[in-house]
Coordinates of C-alpha atoms and ligand atoms in Angstrom, one line a residue:
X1 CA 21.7 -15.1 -3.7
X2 CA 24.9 -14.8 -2.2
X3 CA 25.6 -16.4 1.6
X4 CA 26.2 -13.4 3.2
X5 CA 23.3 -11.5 2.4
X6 CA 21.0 -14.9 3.3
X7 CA 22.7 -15.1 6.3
X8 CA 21.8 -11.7 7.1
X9 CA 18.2 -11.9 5.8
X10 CA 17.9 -14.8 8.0
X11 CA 19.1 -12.7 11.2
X12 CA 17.1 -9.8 10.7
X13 CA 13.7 -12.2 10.6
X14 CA 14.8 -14.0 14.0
X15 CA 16.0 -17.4 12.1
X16 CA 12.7 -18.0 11.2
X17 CA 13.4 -20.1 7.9
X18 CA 9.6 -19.8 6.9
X19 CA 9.5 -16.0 6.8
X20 CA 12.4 -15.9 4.2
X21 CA 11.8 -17.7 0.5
X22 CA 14.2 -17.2 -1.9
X23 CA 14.7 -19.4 -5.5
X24 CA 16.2 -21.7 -3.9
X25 CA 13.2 -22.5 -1.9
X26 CA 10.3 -25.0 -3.2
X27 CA 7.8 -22.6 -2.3
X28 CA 9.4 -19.4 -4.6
X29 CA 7.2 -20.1 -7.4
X30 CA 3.9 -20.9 -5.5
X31 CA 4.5 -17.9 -3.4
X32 CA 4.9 -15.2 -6.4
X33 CA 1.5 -14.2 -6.7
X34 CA 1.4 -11.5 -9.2
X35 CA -1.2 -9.4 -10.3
X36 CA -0.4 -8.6 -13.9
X37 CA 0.4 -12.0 -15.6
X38 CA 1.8 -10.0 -18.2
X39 CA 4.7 -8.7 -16.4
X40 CA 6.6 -11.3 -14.7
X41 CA 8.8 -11.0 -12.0
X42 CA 11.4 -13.0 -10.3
X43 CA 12.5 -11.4 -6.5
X44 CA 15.9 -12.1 -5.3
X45 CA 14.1 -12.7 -2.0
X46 CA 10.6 -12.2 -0.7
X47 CA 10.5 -11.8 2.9
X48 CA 7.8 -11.8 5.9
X49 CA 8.6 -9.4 8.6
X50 CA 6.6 -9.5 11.8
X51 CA 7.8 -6.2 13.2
X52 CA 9.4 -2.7 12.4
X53 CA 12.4 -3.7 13.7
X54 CA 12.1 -7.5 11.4
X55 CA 11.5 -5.1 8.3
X56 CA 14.4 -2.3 9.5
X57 CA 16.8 -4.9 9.8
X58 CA 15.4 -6.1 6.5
X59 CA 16.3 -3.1 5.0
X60 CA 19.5 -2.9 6.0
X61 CA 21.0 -6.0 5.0
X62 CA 19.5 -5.0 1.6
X63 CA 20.9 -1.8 1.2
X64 CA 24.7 -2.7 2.3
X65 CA 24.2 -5.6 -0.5
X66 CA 23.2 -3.1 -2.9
X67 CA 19.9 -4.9 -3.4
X68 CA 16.3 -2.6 -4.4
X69 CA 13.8 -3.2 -2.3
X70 CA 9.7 -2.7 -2.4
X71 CA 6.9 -3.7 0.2
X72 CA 4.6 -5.5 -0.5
X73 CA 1.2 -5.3 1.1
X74 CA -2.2 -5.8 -1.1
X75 CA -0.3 -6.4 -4.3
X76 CA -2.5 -4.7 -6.7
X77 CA 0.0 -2.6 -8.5
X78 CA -0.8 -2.7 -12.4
X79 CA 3.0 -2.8 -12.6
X80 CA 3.6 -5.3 -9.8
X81 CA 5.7 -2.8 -8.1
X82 CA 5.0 -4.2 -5.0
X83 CA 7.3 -7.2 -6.1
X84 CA 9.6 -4.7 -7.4
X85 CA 8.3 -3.8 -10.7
X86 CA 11.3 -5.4 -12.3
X87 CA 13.7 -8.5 -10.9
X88 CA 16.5 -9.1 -8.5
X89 CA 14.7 -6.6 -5.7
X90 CA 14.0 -7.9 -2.1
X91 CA 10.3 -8.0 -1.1
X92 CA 9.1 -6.9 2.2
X93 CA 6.0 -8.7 2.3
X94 CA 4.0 -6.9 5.3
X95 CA 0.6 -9.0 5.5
X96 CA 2.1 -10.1 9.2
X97 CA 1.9 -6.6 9.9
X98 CA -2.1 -6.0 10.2
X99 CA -2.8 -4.4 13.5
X100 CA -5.9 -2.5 14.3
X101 CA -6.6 -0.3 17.4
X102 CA -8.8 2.5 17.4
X103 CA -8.8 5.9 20.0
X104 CA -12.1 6.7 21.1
X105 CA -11.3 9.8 22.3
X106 CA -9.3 11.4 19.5
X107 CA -11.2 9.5 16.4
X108 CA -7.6 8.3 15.1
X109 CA -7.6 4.4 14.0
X110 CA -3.6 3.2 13.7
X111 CA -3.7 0.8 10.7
X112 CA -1.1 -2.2 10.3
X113 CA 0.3 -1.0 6.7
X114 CA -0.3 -5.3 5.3
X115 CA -3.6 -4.9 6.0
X116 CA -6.2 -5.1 3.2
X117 CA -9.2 -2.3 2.5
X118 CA -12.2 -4.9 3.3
X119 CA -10.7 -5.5 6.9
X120 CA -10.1 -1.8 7.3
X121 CA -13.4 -1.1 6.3
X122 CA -15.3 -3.5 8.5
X123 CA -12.9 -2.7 11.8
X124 CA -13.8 1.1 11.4
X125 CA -17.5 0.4 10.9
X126 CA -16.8 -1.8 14.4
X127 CA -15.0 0.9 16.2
X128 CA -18.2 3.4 16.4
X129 CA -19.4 3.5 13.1
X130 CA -16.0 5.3 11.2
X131 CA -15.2 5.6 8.2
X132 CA -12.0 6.5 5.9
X133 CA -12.1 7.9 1.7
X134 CA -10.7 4.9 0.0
X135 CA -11.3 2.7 -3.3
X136 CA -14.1 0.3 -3.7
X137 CA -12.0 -3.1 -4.3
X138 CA -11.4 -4.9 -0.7
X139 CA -8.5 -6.8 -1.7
X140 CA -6.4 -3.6 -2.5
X141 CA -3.8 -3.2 0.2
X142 CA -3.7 -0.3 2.4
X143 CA 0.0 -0.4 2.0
X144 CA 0.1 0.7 -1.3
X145 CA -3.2 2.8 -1.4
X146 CA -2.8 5.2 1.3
X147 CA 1.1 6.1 -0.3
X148 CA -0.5 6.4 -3.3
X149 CA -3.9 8.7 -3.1
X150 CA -6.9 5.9 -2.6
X151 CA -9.7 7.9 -4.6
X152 CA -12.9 6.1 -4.3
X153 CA -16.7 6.7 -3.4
X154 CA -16.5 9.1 -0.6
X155 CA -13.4 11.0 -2.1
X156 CA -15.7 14.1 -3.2
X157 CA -16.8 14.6 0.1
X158 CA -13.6 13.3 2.0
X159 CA -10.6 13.6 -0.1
X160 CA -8.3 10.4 -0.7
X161 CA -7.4 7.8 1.3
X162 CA -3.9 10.3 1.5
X163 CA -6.1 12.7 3.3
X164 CA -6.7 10.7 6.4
X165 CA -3.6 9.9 6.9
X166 CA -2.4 11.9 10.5
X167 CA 1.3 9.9 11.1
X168 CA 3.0 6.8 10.1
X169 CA 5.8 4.8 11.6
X170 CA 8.3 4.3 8.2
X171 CA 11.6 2.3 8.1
X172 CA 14.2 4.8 6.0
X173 CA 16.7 3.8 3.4
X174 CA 19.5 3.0 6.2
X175 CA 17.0 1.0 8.0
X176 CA 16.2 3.9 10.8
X177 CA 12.9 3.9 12.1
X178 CA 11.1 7.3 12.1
X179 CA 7.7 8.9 12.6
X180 CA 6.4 11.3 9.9
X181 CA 3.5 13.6 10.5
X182 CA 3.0 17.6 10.3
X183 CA 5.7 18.2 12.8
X184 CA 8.1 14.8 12.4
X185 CA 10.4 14.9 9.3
X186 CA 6.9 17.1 7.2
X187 CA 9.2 16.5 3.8
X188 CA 8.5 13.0 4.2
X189 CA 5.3 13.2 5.4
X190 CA 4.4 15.0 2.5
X191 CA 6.6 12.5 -0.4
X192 CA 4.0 9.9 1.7
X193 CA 1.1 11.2 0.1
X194 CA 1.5 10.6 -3.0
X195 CA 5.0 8.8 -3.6
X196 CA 6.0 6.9 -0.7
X197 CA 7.5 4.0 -2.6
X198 CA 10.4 5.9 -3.8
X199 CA 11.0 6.5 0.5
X200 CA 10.7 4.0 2.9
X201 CA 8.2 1.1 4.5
X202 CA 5.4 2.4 6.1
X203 CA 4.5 0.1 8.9
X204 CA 1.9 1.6 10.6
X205 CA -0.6 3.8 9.6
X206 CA -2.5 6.5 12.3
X207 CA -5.4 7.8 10.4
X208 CA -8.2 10.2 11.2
X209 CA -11.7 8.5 10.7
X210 CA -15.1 10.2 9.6
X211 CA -18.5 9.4 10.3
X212 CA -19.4 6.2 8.1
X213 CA -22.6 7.1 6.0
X214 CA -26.0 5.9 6.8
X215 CA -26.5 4.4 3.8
X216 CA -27.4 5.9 0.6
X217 CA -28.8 5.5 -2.6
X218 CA -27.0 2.6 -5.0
X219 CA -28.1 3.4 -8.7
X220 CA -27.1 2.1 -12.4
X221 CA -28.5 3.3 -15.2
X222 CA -27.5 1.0 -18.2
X223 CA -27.5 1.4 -22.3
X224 CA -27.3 -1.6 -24.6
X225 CA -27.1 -1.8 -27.6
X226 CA -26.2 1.6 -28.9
X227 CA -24.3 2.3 -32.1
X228 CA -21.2 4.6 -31.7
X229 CA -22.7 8.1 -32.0
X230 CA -25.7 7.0 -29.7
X231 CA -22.9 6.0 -27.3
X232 CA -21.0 9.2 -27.7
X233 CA -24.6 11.1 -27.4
X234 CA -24.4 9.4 -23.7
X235 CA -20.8 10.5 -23.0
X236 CA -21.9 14.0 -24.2
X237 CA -25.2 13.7 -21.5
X238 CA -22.5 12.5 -19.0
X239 CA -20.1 15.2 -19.5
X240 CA -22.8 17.8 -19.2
X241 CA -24.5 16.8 -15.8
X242 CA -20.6 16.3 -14.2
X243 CA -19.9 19.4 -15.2
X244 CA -21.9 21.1 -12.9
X245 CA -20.4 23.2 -10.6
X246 CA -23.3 22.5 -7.8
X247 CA -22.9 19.7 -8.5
X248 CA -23.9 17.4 -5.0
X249 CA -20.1 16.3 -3.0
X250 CA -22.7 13.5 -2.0
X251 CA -22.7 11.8 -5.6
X252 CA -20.5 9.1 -6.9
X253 CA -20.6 8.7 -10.3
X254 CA -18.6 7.1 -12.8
X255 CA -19.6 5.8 -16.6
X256 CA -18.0 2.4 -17.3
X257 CA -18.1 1.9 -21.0
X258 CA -17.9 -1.9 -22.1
X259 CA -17.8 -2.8 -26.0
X260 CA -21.9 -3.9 -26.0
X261 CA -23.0 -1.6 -22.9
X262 CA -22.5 1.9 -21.1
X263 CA -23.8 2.2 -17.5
X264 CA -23.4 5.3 -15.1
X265 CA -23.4 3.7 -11.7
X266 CA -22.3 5.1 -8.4
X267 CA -23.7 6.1 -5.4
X268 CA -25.7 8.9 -3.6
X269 CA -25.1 9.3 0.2
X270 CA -28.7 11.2 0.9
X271 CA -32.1 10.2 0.7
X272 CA -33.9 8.8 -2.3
X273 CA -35.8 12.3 -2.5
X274 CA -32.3 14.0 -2.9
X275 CA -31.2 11.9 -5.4
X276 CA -33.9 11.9 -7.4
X277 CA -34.1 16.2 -7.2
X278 CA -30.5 15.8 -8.9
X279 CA -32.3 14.7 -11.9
X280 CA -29.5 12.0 -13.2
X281 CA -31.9 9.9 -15.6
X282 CA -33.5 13.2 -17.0
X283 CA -30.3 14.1 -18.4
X284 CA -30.4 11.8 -20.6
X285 CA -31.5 12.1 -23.9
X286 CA -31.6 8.5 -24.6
X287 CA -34.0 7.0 -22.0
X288 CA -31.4 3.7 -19.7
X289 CA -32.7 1.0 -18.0
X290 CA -32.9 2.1 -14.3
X291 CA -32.0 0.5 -11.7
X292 CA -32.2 2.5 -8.2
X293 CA -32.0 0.9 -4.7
X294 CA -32.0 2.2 -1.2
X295 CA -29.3 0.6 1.1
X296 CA -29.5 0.8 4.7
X297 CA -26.1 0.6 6.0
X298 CA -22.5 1.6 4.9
X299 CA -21.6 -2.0 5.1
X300 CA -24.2 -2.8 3.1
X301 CA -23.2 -0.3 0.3
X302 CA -19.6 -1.2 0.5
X303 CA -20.6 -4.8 0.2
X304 CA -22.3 -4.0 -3.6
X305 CA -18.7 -2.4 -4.5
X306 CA -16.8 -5.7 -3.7
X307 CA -19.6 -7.5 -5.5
X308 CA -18.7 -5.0 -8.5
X309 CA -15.1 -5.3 -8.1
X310 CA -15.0 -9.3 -8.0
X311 CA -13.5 -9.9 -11.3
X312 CA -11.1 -7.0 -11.6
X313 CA -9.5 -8.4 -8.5
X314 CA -8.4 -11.9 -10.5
X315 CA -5.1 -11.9 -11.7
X316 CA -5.0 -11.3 -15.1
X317 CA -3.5 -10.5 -18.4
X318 CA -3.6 -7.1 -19.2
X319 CA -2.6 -3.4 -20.2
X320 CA -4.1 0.2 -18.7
X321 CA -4.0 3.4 -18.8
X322 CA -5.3 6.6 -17.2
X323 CA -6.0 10.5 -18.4
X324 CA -7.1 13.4 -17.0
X325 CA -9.6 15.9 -17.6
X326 CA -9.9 19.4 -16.1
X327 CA -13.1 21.6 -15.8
X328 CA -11.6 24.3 -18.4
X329 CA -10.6 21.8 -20.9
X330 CA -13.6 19.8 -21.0
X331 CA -14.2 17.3 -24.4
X332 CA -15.5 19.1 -27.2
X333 CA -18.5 16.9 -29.0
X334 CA -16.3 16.6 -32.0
X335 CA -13.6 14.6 -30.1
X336 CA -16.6 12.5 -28.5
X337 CA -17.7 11.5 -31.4
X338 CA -13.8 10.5 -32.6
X339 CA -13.5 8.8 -29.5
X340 CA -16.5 6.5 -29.8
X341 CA -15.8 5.8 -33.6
X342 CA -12.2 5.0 -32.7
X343 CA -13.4 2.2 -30.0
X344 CA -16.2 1.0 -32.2
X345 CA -13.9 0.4 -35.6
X346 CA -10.5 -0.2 -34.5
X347 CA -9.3 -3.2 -34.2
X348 CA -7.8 -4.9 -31.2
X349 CA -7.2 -8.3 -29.8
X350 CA -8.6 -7.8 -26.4
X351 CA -10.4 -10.4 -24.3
X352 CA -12.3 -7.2 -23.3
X353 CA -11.8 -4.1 -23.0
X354 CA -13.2 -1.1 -20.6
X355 CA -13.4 2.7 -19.9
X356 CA -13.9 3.9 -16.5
X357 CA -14.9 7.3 -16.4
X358 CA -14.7 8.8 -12.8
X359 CA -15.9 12.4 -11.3
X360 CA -13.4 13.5 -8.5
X361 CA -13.3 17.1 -7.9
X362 CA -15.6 17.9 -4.5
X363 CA -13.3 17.9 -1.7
X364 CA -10.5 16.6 -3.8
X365 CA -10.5 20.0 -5.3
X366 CA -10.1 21.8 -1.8
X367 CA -6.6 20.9 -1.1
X368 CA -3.9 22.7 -3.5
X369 CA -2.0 21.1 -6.0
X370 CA 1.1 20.8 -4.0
X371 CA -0.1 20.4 -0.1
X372 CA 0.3 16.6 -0.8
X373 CA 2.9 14.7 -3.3
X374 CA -0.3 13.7 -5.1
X375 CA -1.0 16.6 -7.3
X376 CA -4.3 15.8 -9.1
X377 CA -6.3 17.9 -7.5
X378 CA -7.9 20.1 -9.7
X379 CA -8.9 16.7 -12.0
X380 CA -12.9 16.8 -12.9
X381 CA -12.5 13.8 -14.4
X382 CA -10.5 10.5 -14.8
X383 CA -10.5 8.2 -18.2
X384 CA -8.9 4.9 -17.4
X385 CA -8.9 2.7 -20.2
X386 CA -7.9 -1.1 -19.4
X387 CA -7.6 -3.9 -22.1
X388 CA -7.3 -8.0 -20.7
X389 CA -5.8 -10.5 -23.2
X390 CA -5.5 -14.0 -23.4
X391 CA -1.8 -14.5 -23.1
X392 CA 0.7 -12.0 -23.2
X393 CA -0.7 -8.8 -24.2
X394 CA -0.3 -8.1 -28.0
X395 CA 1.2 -5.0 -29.7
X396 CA -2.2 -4.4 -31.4
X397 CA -3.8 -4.5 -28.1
X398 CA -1.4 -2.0 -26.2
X399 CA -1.7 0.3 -30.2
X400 CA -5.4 0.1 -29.8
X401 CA -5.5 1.9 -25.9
X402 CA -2.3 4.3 -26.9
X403 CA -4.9 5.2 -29.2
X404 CA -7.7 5.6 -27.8
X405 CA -5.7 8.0 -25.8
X406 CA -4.2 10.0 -28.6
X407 CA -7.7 10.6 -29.7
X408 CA -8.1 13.0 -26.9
X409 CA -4.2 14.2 -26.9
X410 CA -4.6 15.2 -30.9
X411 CA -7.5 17.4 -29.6
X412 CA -5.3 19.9 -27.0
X413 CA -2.3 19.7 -28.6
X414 CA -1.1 21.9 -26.3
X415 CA -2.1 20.4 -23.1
X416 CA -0.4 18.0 -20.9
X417 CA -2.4 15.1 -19.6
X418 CA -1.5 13.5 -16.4
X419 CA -1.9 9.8 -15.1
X420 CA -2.7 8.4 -11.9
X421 CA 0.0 6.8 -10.4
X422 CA -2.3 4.7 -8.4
X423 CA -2.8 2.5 -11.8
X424 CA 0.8 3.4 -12.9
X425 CA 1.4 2.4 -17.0
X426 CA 5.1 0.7 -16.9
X427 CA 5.1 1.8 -20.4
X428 CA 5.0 5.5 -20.2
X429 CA 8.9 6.6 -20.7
X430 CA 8.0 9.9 -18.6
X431 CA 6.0 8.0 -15.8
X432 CA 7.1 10.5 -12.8
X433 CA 6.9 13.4 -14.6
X434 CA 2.8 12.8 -15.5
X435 CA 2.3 11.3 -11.9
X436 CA 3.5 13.9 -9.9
X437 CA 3.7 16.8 -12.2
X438 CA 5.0 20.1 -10.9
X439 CA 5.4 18.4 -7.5
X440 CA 8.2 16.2 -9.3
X441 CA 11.3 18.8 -8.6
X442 CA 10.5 19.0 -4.8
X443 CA 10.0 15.2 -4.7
X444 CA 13.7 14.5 -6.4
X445 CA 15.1 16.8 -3.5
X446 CA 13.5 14.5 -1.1
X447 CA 15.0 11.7 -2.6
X448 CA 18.5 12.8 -2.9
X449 CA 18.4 13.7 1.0
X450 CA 16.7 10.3 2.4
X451 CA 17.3 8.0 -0.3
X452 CA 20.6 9.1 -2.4
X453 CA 21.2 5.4 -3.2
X454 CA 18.1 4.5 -4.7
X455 CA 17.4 1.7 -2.2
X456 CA 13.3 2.1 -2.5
X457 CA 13.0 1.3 -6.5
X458 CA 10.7 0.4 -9.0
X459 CA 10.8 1.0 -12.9
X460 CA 9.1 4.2 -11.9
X461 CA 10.1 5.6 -8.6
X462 CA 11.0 9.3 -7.7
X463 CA 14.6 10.1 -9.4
X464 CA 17.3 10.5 -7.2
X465 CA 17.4 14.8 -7.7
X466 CA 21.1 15.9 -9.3
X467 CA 24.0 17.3 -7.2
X468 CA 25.5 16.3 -4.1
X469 CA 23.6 14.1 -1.6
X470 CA 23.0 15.5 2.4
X471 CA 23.0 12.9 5.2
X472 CA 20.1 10.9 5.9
Ligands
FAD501 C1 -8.6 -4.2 -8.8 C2 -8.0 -2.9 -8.4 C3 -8.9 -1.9 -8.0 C4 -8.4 -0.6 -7.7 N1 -9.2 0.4 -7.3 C5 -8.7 1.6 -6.9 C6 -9.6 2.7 -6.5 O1 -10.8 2.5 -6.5 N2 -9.1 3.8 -6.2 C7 -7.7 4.1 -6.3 O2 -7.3 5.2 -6.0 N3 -6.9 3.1 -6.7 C8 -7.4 1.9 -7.0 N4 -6.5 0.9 -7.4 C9 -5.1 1.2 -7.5 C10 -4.4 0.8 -6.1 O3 -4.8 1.8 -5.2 C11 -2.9 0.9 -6.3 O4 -2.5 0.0 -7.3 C12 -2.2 0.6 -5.0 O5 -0.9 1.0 -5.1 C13 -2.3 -0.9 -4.7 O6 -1.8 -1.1 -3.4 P1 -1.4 -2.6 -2.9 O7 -0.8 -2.4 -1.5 O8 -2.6 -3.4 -3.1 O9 -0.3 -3.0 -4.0 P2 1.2 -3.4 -3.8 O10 1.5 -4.0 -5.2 O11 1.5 -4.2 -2.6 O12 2.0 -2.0 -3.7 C14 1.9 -1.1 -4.7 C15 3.1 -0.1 -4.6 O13 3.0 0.5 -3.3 C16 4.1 0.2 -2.5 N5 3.8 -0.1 -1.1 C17 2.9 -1.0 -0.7 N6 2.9 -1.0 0.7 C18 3.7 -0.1 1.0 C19 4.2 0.4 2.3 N7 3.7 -0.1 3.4 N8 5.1 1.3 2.4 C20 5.6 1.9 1.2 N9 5.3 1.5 0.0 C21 4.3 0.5 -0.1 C22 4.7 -1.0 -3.2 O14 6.1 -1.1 -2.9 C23 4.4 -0.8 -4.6 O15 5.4 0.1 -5.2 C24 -7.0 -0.4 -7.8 C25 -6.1 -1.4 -8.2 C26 -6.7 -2.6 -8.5 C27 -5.8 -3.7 -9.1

């Protein structure tokens, strides 16, 4: 790295050696702690602001060395954008930056963006019994998940964790602190929801909070065993009772296919009587092994999430990717059955692979396509398909989820299918056209007016739009 931008660095973290590692440093390799082994990444510097003003004078020492720069707060990205996604960017690592304070009188808790979803959780149960939509894994950072969407358990009552979000404090490409909200700088505000890497840092989050759930009902019903068209004939019993219109905003539900077993697992937020009049296990025509508890607190139930979630929180070796499904396109049984022949005869090299199959729609579905950079909102459905290797992922494994995917493309071949940026796939060539969709044109403008350099990048950030650039 050269002097001048050390020296700088150095500066703009009050000379506090410790809160600056670069390769020079013996703690550089110790401190990279990525996510996906399979993608590493070497940062020109990774730095630990304790303030705005630490991370906007961060910012700007980057940008007049012409250096990329990500934050870094939970670390989670499938892409390990949060150490840049690619080498040579500067880091903003914000886990000094974890503040919590909550308003009793307006309901609004104002997050520290470094803090993780666990804390978050617990602090809002503490503050009254609150509550925010967000994933179930509490190692996630809110950082990247509320930038992002953050579609989890409560999402079809709730929306994302995007939803809550009321203001933010967010350091801009030429290292200006600003406020975004409704009325403060709304095109940014609403790039934040949905693609605020490609912007600025968030620092702070203000959020409005919900009543947590008493409690619930936490059910799996599991399948072992089952050949490939007896595991299709499930799928097929899945689609049909998701499909449902009427469908309760109260139920979580997801299928989570493994190579031996198929549960659907989630959660209802009623009583045992309601979830039972749903009739879940009745529409199935082959009979599961049940497994239904009642849970007493929303602690409790978040608790059997992070349980869940334990292993998929290890770093690992691996390759995923994620499709979309809409209420008017729904699977025909044909392409069911391909899908479950295709996992059950072709080959791979996988450790293990997995198919999560998620119902959104609910409250997701109440907020138009483009009120938010995110625009998935009309999704019934999510497949996210996710393959862990020994060593370096192999092209056989990454053949064998392509696909698995192409499977389902081959059967609309005139239908686009989006991905979640949330679990971004480094490998799609047209990531942020499939993440943000028709948003994408209005996002590029954004970009050319805030960030005309490209100082927030990863491998798949927001475009800088054509033409000339305004002022930011
Ligand atoms: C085990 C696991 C479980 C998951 N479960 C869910 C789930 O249930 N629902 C769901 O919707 N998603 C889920 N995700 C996806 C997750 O929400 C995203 O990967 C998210 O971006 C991770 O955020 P992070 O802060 O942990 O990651 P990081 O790697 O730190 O950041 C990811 C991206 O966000 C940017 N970013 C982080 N903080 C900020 C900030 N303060 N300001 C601006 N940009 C920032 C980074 O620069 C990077 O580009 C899961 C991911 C994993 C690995």
């Amino acid at each position: 790295m050269p002097a001048a931008l050390s020296i700088c660095l150095l500066a703009a973290l009050s000379a506090n050696h410790s809160a600056l590692v670069t390769p020079s440093s013996s703690d550089y390799n110790s401190s990279l702690a990525i996510y996906n082994l399979n993608l590493p990444i070497y940062p020109a510097a990774v730095t630990y602001p304790s303030s705005t003003e630490e991370v906007a004078a961060i910012v700007k020492c980057a940008a007049e060395g012409n250096y990329k720069v990500q934050a870094k707060s939970g670390g989670h990205s499938y892409g390990n954008y949060g150490w840049g996604g690619e080498s040579g960017e500067i880091v903003i690592n914000l886990a000094n930056l974890d503040g919590y304070s909550y308003d009793d009188s307006t309901g609004y808790a104002t997050v520290g963006a470094g803090s993780r979803l666990g804390p978050v959780t617990t602090a809002l149960y503490n503050s009254g019994k609150r509550a925010i939509a967000h994933g179930s894994c509490p190692d996630v950072g809110i950082g990247g998940h509320a930038t992002i969407g953050g579609v989890g358990p409560t999402s079809r009552q709730w929306g994302a964790t995007i939803d809550h979000v009321v203001s933010a404090t967010v350091v801009l490409a030429n290292g200006r602190i600003a406020t975004v909200s409704e009325t403060e700088n709304p095109d940014l505000f609403w790039a934040l929801k949905g693609a605020g890497f490609s912007y600025f840092v968030v620092t702070e989050f203000v959020f409005k909070t919900e009543a947590a759930p008493v409690g619930g009902v936490s059910y799996t019903y599991a399948f072992q065993g089952l050949n490939a068209s007896a595991q299709s004939q499930v799928f097929k019993d899945f689609q049909t009772f998701i499909s449902n219109p009427d469908l309760s905003w109260e139920l979580y539900i997801m299928m989570v296919g493994l190579p031996e077993v198929l549960e659907i697992t989630g959660a209802f937020f009623g009583s045992l009587d309601d979830f039972n009049a749903l009739g879940l296990e009745q529409s199935f025509s082959i009979p599961p092994a049940a497994n239904v508890t009642v849970i007493p607190n929303w602690l409790d139930m978040v608790a059997i999430w992070a349980t869940e979630s334990e292993t998929a929180e290890e770093p690992a070796y691996f390759y995923a990717k994620s499709l979309d499904i809409l209420p008017d396109a729904l699977l025909s049984n044909d392409t069911i059955d391909s899908m479950f022949e295709y996992l059950t005869t072709t080959p791979d090299d996988a450790l293990t692979y997995e198919l999560e199959v998620q119902l959104v729609s609910g409250a997701m579905a109440e907020i138009a396509s483009n009120a938010t950079a995110f625009p998935h909102r009309d999704v019934l459905y999510w497949i996210f398909a996710y393959a862990s290797t020994n060593g370096t992922v192999s092209e056989t494994t990454i053949d064998f989820l392509d696909g698995f995917n192409n499977v389902i493309y081959d059967a609309f071949p005139n239908e686009t299918f989006y991905a979640y940026a949330g679990y971004v796939d480094p490998l799609l060539t047209n990531g942020p056209e499939l993440y943000w969709a028709d948003n994408l044109p209005r996002l590029e403008e954004i970009k050319k007016e805030w960030d005309p350099r490209d100082v927030f990048h990863n491998p798949q950030t927001v475009p800088v739009g054509e033409g000339s650039s305004g002022e930011c």
